[in-house]
């Protein structure tokens, strides 16, 4: 007997999958009699009338209808989870943080979320929230965000993410995306510890960027995205479901597992992607290209080319540019940049301080770039081909200014001396 594959390859594909043979209705979405008496439910991720190439929806066939639940009441856990609009005054200052410390008390992934900041407004479906997590216990309960899609970037510790549509194993250097509304729970594989980053995308769902003159191939190739096969549990035991709804947390308890989808078909589903599969493109002549060449996924806004949020990575790559200052240049950008580091070192921060699990923020129009150590090293270097290896930084790049939370502004992990990395540059000398 051949084993059913755990994952279906391809980005945004229309997947048909069943965990029990014969469970998936054929030829119609909503038959009068569903196999085995399963209940049909449509889950939409875009308006019914969204253009076909953007339309996302899935048909679920489950043991009980999702609608069969008691009322939700407020949940007051997850003490550091926040939503946009953020009422803290925006700051032009450059910021950098040490990694999140491990929590003292036993903390699951949901309660371990700490919001650093965000943009836009959850009610208007614009912007993002940026969270980090440090967790020490498996989730027994299920969670979903009605507010946005979740891009999960583990930094330390592999996760198993059980979702309504199937299970995702996601280790550091892989990412997972959970669509808005999809229920999931996170289990920790690294002796019960997991740390990483989460982008909650209130805007248009992530998609692959256009490739323009690059052509039909390159960057993140569609077939490397993996969607789980149907999986379910048939458990008649109490299970708490927590939802994030317009920034507030709400809970209810079912008398059964919410992970009871026996079969599904559609193109709205969680997926994972291995960052090592990214086909990195870079200059083979001169100059340091704009980091848009490293875009894995983009959430477009209403203005073409100006993203609600891009997810950009800085993977291992050869640096061969001739007669060029090879690291990122000094710059002031209209877009705002929140960065994290999954592994290794980042080539613009040789001076230290930007470490795996840490984070930095460079908001709109505020100057940043190589620290002095990176600058001096790059100016002095003999420009042989060099491989930048064993590293993976990333950036959430957004058109809106990121407002940081009170937690992020007052955390002892904030590096109050970050400005100093640019303090000691000597003045240029003009000819007399
Ligand atoms: O600020 C950063 O380090 C991110 C970044 C990298 C790069 O290669 C060019 C521009 C840019 O903002
Ligand atoms: Fe930058």
Short mmCIF file of C-alpha atoms in Angstrom, two decimals, residues 105-393:
data_model
loop_
_atom_site.label_atom_id
_atom_site.label_comp_id
_atom_site.label_asym_id
_atom_site.label_seq_id
_atom_site.Cartn_x
_atom_site.Cartn_y
_atom_site.Cartn_z
CA UNK A 105 6.12 30.37 34.02
CA UNK A 106 4.97 27.58 31.74
CA UNK A 107 3.73 29.42 28.67
CA UNK A 108 2.20 28.10 25.48
CA UNK A 109 2.66 29.66 22.03
CA UNK A 110 -0.46 31.81 22.32
CA UNK A 111 0.28 33.24 25.75
CA UNK A 112 3.92 33.61 24.71
CA UNK A 113 3.14 36.10 21.93
CA UNK A 114 4.54 39.57 22.52
CA UNK A 115 3.53 42.36 20.17
CA UNK A 116 6.39 44.72 19.26
CA UNK A 117 4.35 46.99 17.02
CA UNK A 118 2.37 47.32 13.86
CA UNK A 119 0.71 49.49 11.28
CA UNK A 120 -2.71 50.26 9.86
CA UNK A 121 -5.98 49.32 11.40
CA UNK A 122 -7.43 45.90 11.99
CA UNK A 123 -10.96 47.23 11.40
CA UNK A 124 -10.01 48.53 7.96
CA UNK A 125 -8.08 45.41 6.98
CA UNK A 126 -4.89 47.37 6.39
CA UNK A 127 -1.47 47.00 7.91
CA UNK A 128 0.19 44.38 10.04
CA UNK A 129 1.03 43.48 13.60
CA UNK A 130 4.49 42.20 14.46
CA UNK A 131 4.76 39.71 17.29
CA UNK A 132 7.59 37.61 18.70
CA UNK A 133 7.01 34.47 20.72
CA UNK A 134 8.88 32.54 23.38
CA UNK A 135 7.01 29.41 24.46
CA UNK A 136 7.76 26.54 26.81
CA UNK A 137 4.63 24.38 26.56
CA UNK A 138 2.47 22.74 23.91
CA UNK A 139 -0.92 24.26 23.20
CA UNK A 140 -3.79 22.00 24.18
CA UNK A 141 -6.31 24.57 23.02
CA UNK A 142 -6.94 25.87 19.53
CA UNK A 143 -6.50 29.43 18.31
CA UNK A 144 -7.43 31.46 15.27
CA UNK A 145 -7.05 35.06 14.23
CA UNK A 146 -10.14 36.54 12.61
CA UNK A 147 -8.01 39.65 12.15
CA UNK A 148 -5.41 38.40 9.72
CA UNK A 149 -3.25 35.79 8.14
CA UNK A 150 -0.31 34.64 10.27
CA UNK A 151 3.20 34.24 8.90
CA UNK A 152 5.19 32.23 11.44
CA UNK A 153 9.02 32.36 11.35
CA UNK A 154 10.56 29.96 13.90
CA UNK A 155 14.00 30.99 15.06
CA UNK A 156 14.72 28.39 17.75
CA UNK A 157 12.89 25.07 18.07
CA UNK A 158 10.84 23.23 15.49
CA UNK A 159 7.06 23.49 15.67
CA UNK A 160 4.30 21.10 14.78
CA UNK A 161 1.31 23.18 13.81
CA UNK A 162 -1.90 21.16 13.82
CA UNK A 163 -4.47 22.96 11.69
CA UNK A 164 -7.99 22.23 10.57
CA UNK A 165 -6.64 21.35 7.14
CA UNK A 166 -3.69 19.23 8.24
CA UNK A 167 -0.42 19.23 10.14
CA UNK A 168 2.66 21.30 9.33
CA UNK A 169 6.14 20.53 10.65
CA UNK A 170 8.05 23.77 10.62
CA UNK A 171 11.66 24.00 11.77
CA UNK A 172 13.85 27.10 11.90
CA UNK A 173 14.72 28.15 8.32
CA UNK A 174 11.20 27.17 7.30
CA UNK A 175 8.13 29.38 7.51
CA UNK A 176 4.42 28.68 7.81
CA UNK A 177 1.42 30.74 6.75
CA UNK A 178 -1.95 30.18 8.42
CA UNK A 179 -4.88 31.88 6.67
CA UNK A 180 -7.19 34.23 8.54
CA UNK A 181 -9.75 32.24 10.53
CA UNK A 182 -8.10 28.81 10.28
CA UNK A 183 -7.91 27.14 13.69
CA UNK A 184 -4.60 25.69 14.80
CA UNK A 185 -2.50 24.70 17.78
CA UNK A 186 1.25 24.79 18.14
CA UNK A 187 3.34 22.02 19.67
CA UNK A 188 7.02 22.46 20.47
CA UNK A 189 9.53 19.87 19.34
CA UNK A 190 12.76 21.24 20.86
CA UNK A 191 12.50 19.83 24.39
CA UNK A 192 9.45 22.01 24.85
CA UNK A 193 10.95 25.35 23.78
CA UNK A 194 10.16 27.51 20.80
CA UNK A 195 11.04 31.05 19.89
CA UNK A 196 10.43 33.07 16.76
CA UNK A 197 8.57 35.80 14.94
CA UNK A 198 4.99 36.22 13.69
CA UNK A 199 3.63 38.68 11.19
CA UNK A 200 -0.14 39.12 11.40
CA UNK A 201 -1.23 40.42 8.03
CA UNK A 202 -4.49 42.36 8.14
CA UNK A 203 -4.33 43.15 4.41
CA UNK A 204 -4.46 41.15 1.19
CA UNK A 205 -3.25 37.56 1.60
CA UNK A 206 0.39 36.92 0.83
CA UNK A 207 1.16 35.92 -2.73
CA UNK A 208 4.29 35.39 -4.80
CA UNK A 209 5.76 38.61 -6.17
CA UNK A 210 5.76 39.31 -9.91
CA UNK A 211 9.12 38.47 -11.47
CA UNK A 212 9.23 41.11 -14.23
CA UNK A 213 12.37 40.78 -16.35
CA UNK A 214 13.70 37.97 -14.12
CA UNK A 215 11.39 35.76 -16.17
CA UNK A 216 9.24 32.77 -15.39
CA UNK A 217 11.49 31.24 -12.71
CA UNK A 218 13.41 32.35 -9.67
CA UNK A 219 13.09 33.68 -6.13
CA UNK A 220 10.59 31.45 -4.32
CA UNK A 221 9.46 28.89 -6.87
CA UNK A 222 5.78 27.91 -6.57
CA UNK A 223 6.32 24.17 -6.32
CA UNK A 224 8.37 24.52 -3.14
CA UNK A 225 5.37 25.63 -1.10
CA UNK A 226 3.71 22.73 0.68
CA UNK A 227 0.11 22.40 1.80
CA UNK A 228 -0.81 19.63 4.24
CA UNK A 229 -2.97 16.69 3.36
CA UNK A 230 -6.28 16.34 5.26
CA UNK A 231 -5.88 15.06 8.82
CA UNK A 232 -8.33 15.02 11.68
CA UNK A 233 -8.88 13.82 15.21
CA UNK A 234 -12.09 12.21 16.38
CA UNK A 235 -12.07 13.31 20.01
CA UNK A 236 -15.16 13.87 22.12
CA UNK A 237 -13.38 15.75 24.90
CA UNK A 238 -13.57 19.41 25.92
CA UNK A 239 -11.38 21.73 23.85
CA UNK A 240 -11.03 25.48 24.32
CA UNK A 241 -11.00 27.61 21.20
CA UNK A 242 -9.62 31.13 21.43
CA UNK A 243 -10.07 33.70 18.71
CA UNK A 244 -8.58 37.10 18.13
CA UNK A 245 -11.38 39.31 16.88
CA UNK A 246 -10.81 43.04 16.20
CA UNK A 247 -7.89 42.94 18.56
CA UNK A 248 -9.74 41.33 21.49
CA UNK A 249 -9.35 37.73 22.60
CA UNK A 250 -12.43 35.54 23.03
CA UNK A 251 -12.80 31.96 24.21
CA UNK A 252 -15.32 29.18 24.13
CA UNK A 253 -15.18 25.48 24.97
CA UNK A 254 -16.34 22.79 22.58
CA UNK A 255 -17.17 19.26 23.69
CA UNK A 256 -15.09 17.94 20.82
CA UNK A 257 -11.91 18.64 18.90
CA UNK A 258 -12.15 21.47 16.36
CA UNK A 259 -9.66 19.50 14.26
CA UNK A 260 -12.37 17.34 12.77
CA UNK A 261 -12.11 18.06 9.04
CA UNK A 262 -12.02 14.67 7.33
CA UNK A 263 -11.72 16.00 3.78
CA UNK A 264 -11.40 19.33 2.02
CA UNK A 265 -10.84 20.91 -1.32
CA UNK A 266 -9.93 24.43 -2.34
CA UNK A 267 -7.13 26.95 -2.54
CA UNK A 268 -7.34 28.58 0.90
CA UNK A 269 -5.07 26.55 3.14
CA UNK A 270 -2.06 26.76 5.40
CA UNK A 271 1.31 26.15 3.84
CA UNK A 272 5.00 25.93 4.66
CA UNK A 273 8.14 26.85 2.77
CA UNK A 274 11.79 26.02 3.27
CA UNK A 275 13.86 29.20 2.95
CA UNK A 276 16.87 27.22 1.63
CA UNK A 277 14.82 26.60 -1.51
CA UNK A 278 14.85 30.33 -2.32
CA UNK A 279 16.57 30.87 -5.66
CA UNK A 280 18.61 33.91 -4.72
CA UNK A 281 19.33 36.37 -7.49
CA UNK A 282 22.00 39.05 -7.14
CA UNK A 283 24.36 41.19 -9.19
CA UNK A 284 27.12 39.59 -11.23
CA UNK A 285 28.54 42.95 -12.24
CA UNK A 286 28.52 45.87 -9.81
CA UNK A 287 26.45 47.68 -7.20
CA UNK A 288 24.29 46.32 -4.41
CA UNK A 289 20.77 45.72 -5.76
CA UNK A 290 17.67 46.83 -3.88
CA UNK A 291 16.55 44.15 -1.42
CA UNK A 292 13.32 43.63 -3.38
CA UNK A 293 15.28 40.89 -5.20
CA UNK A 294 14.93 38.89 -1.98
CA UNK A 295 11.12 39.06 -1.69
CA UNK A 296 9.61 35.69 -0.79
CA UNK A 297 5.98 36.78 -0.41
CA UNK A 298 4.12 40.04 -0.83
CA UNK A 299 0.85 41.39 0.50
CA UNK A 300 -0.03 44.12 -1.99
CA UNK A 301 -1.82 47.32 -1.04
CA UNK A 302 -4.15 49.29 -3.32
CA UNK A 303 -1.13 51.13 -4.78
CA UNK A 304 0.72 48.99 -7.33
CA UNK A 305 4.26 48.09 -6.24
CA UNK A 306 3.81 49.55 -2.76
CA UNK A 307 3.25 46.63 -0.44
CA UNK A 308 1.13 46.45 2.64
CA UNK A 309 3.94 44.11 3.62
CA UNK A 310 6.74 42.24 1.89
CA UNK A 311 8.47 39.28 3.50
CA UNK A 312 12.10 39.56 2.42
CA UNK A 313 15.00 37.25 3.32
CA UNK A 314 18.78 37.67 3.24
CA UNK A 315 19.92 34.11 2.49
CA UNK A 316 23.39 32.64 1.97
CA UNK A 317 24.75 33.95 -1.32
CA UNK A 318 27.86 34.70 -3.30
CA UNK A 319 29.02 38.29 -3.31
CA UNK A 320 30.95 38.99 -6.50
CA UNK A 321 30.26 42.66 -7.29
CA UNK A 322 33.29 44.44 -8.69
CA UNK A 323 34.42 47.91 -7.63
CA UNK A 324 31.48 47.99 -5.24
CA UNK A 325 30.74 48.64 -1.61
CA UNK A 326 29.13 45.25 -1.13
CA UNK A 327 27.03 45.46 2.07
CA UNK A 328 23.77 47.41 2.18
CA UNK A 329 24.39 51.10 1.51
CA UNK A 330 23.35 53.90 3.82
CA UNK A 331 19.76 54.70 3.01
CA UNK A 332 16.56 56.47 3.96
CA UNK A 333 13.47 54.71 2.67
CA UNK A 334 9.85 55.57 2.18
CA UNK A 335 9.04 52.03 3.34
CA UNK A 336 9.58 51.01 6.98
CA UNK A 337 11.66 47.99 7.91
CA UNK A 338 11.36 45.55 10.80
CA UNK A 339 14.14 42.97 10.75
CA UNK A 340 14.85 39.72 12.53
CA UNK A 341 17.69 37.21 12.43
CA UNK A 342 17.09 33.47 12.31
CA UNK A 343 20.73 32.35 12.18
CA UNK A 344 24.28 33.60 11.74
CA UNK A 345 25.31 37.21 11.26
CA UNK A 346 23.97 40.01 9.05
CA UNK A 347 26.41 41.70 6.69
CA UNK A 348 25.42 45.25 7.65
CA UNK A 349 25.97 44.65 11.37
CA UNK A 350 29.48 43.24 11.79
CA UNK A 351 29.84 45.25 14.99
CA UNK A 352 27.53 42.85 16.84
CA UNK A 353 24.29 43.54 18.66
CA UNK A 354 21.96 42.11 15.98
CA UNK A 355 21.81 38.50 17.11
CA UNK A 356 19.60 35.50 16.28
CA UNK A 357 16.23 36.03 17.97
CA UNK A 358 16.78 39.79 18.14
CA UNK A 359 15.00 42.46 16.13
CA UNK A 360 15.44 45.94 14.73
CA UNK A 361 13.21 48.69 13.39
CA UNK A 362 14.11 51.42 10.92
CA UNK A 363 11.09 53.57 10.24
CA UNK A 364 10.22 55.66 7.20
CA UNK A 365 12.84 58.23 6.09
CA UNK A 366 15.23 57.55 8.94
CA UNK A 367 18.84 56.97 8.03
CA UNK A 368 20.44 53.60 8.64
CA UNK A 369 22.69 51.09 6.96
CA UNK A 370 26.06 49.49 7.70
CA UNK A 371 27.50 49.94 11.15
CA UNK A 372 31.03 51.22 11.36
CA UNK A 373 32.62 47.77 11.62
CA UNK A 374 30.80 46.60 8.47
CA UNK A 375 31.72 49.80 6.67
CA UNK A 376 35.40 49.58 7.46
CA UNK A 377 35.58 45.89 6.61
CA UNK A 378 33.84 46.40 3.26
CA UNK A 379 35.98 49.37 2.27
CA UNK A 380 39.19 47.50 3.15
CA UNK A 381 38.24 44.18 1.61
CA UNK A 382 39.89 42.63 -1.39
CA UNK A 383 36.93 42.10 -3.71
CA UNK A 384 37.34 38.41 -4.44
CA UNK A 385 34.16 36.37 -4.76
CA UNK A 386 33.02 35.71 -1.19
CA UNK A 387 30.25 33.46 0.04
CA UNK A 388 28.06 34.88 2.77
CA UNK A 389 27.13 31.63 4.48
CA UNK A 390 25.38 30.18 7.51
CA UNK A 391 23.06 33.16 7.81
CA UNK A 392 19.40 34.02 7.44
CA UNK A 393 18.10 37.47 8.26
#
